[in-house]
Amino acid sequence: MTEPTYPASVTLDPAWTPETVAVQAGRPARVPGAPMNAPVTLSSTYVQSASVEYGRDGNAGWGALEAALGALDGGHAVTFSSGLAAATAIADLVPTGGTVVLSTVTYFGVRVIFERLQAHGRLHLRMVAPDDTAAVLAAADGADMVWVESIANPLIVVSDVPAIAAGARERGALTVVDSTFATPLRQRPLELGADVVMHSATKFIGGHSDLLLGAAVCRDPAHAATLTVHRHDHGALPGGLEAFLALRGLRTLAVRLDRSEASAGELARRLTAHPGVSRVHYPGLPGDPQHERASRVLRDGVGSMLSFEVAGTVEQTEAFLARLRLVTNGTSLGGVESLIERRARYAGDASIVGPTLCRLSVGIENVEDLWADLHEALRGALG
Ligand SMILES: Cc1ncc(COP(=O)(O)O)c(C=O)c1O
């Protein structure tokens, strides 16, 4: 029997919604004998050829995932071994001696990358509050890149991506949006004028806390080509198995996100009324300072990340976390299981969050079970 041959990619209907694209994109074309899923290629080397020779040159599994992420965000996707590897490669788009406007509320790992580049004299940084659009644009004068998060970690601050991207473009600067918290289902920054979207697919896209993977999706194919060269030369490559798992995770993103987001909204409402909580940061709440902007720049929802401040001491907050039996006290986010942590335990976040701020990544467990756990632990720790 001979192996069936089939075209590499299924044809997507431009009328399909993102939820459908997430399920269909990156599959082999639907012809008799074709598999439903792109095969997993686990090989570090290939029979010598003019294109792929070695594992750093490419992998069929990356191609399928990149086709799907590119279709969702409307650009050219390049995948990496982690979100931070993608961020490192994107920083390469800044010319030597150039200037980057960086949001003060940025995942601290990304901030460390840029601070180190600045310390080495590679570029200059201007730090600005992401919710002050006028300040972001003032800082963008003469800059080469503006970097914001669509929904920023860990304070859940929403940036006005359309206004920032338009203003940055007028000033000749690229806009990069880390859309890890929003995912392509809650914001598509390229459609809003941004130049590059970054995802830590480790989080919601993978969705099961079982892989690390990053992606950059570029409006300009020349940027994608630069990033591809960076990946090849620096070696921050996604594993073939991780690429498969990330694509499998993407298939269920819509249902996971709908469910966890509905629970996040409910938990945010209940936490707001809880005597053990002094403040909730969740743009889905009508009273949240981010609410109006979030309804304008995000679509179909505001995601399932929320933060809240425990009305007590650091010791009481740690006691609350220790009492939780369902929600896990651990770092990371975007998985099917709920995770919580006190962010000020990281030096990188201690300067921007209050000492008792807990960041909660709401999973897909039953919301009443989640609430019972949070409520009991708060009551036990605070009396
Ligand atoms: C918003 C954001 N961007 C980037 C990253 C880094 O991604 P990775 O852990 O895949 O390197 C993280 C990790 O927590 C994150 O929360």
Coordinates of C-alpha atoms and ligand atoms in Angstrom, one line a residue, residues 82-85 107 110 149 153 178 180-181 198 200 202-203 212-213 333 359, ligand 1:
S82 CA 8.3 29.9 25.1
G83 CA 6.6 33.3 25.3
L84 CA 9.9 34.8 26.6
A85 CA 11.8 33.3 23.6
Y107 CA 4.8 40.6 32.8
V110 CA 9.5 40.7 29.6
E149 CA -0.3 44.0 27.0
N153 CA -0.4 41.1 34.1
D178 CA 1.3 40.8 24.3
T180 CA -1.6 36.3 26.3
F181 CA -4.5 37.1 28.6
M198 CA 2.8 38.1 21.1
S200 CA 2.6 32.9 25.6
T202 CA 1.9 28.2 27.5
K203 CA -1.2 29.7 29.0
L212 CA 5.8 25.9 27.2
L213 CA 5.5 27.6 23.8
L333 CA -2.4 30.8 34.3
R359 CA -3.9 36.9 41.0
Ligands
LIG1 C1 1.6 38.1 29.9 C2 2.7 37.2 29.8 N1 3.5 37.3 28.7 C3 4.6 36.4 28.6 C4 4.8 35.4 29.5 C5 6.0 34.5 29.3 O1 5.6 33.3 28.7 P1 6.4 32.0 28.9 O2 6.2 31.6 30.3 O3 5.7 31.1 27.9 O4 7.8 32.2 28.5 C6 4.0 35.3 30.6 C7 4.2 34.2 31.6 O5 3.7 34.2 32.7 C8 2.9 36.2 30.7 O6 2.0 36.1 31.8

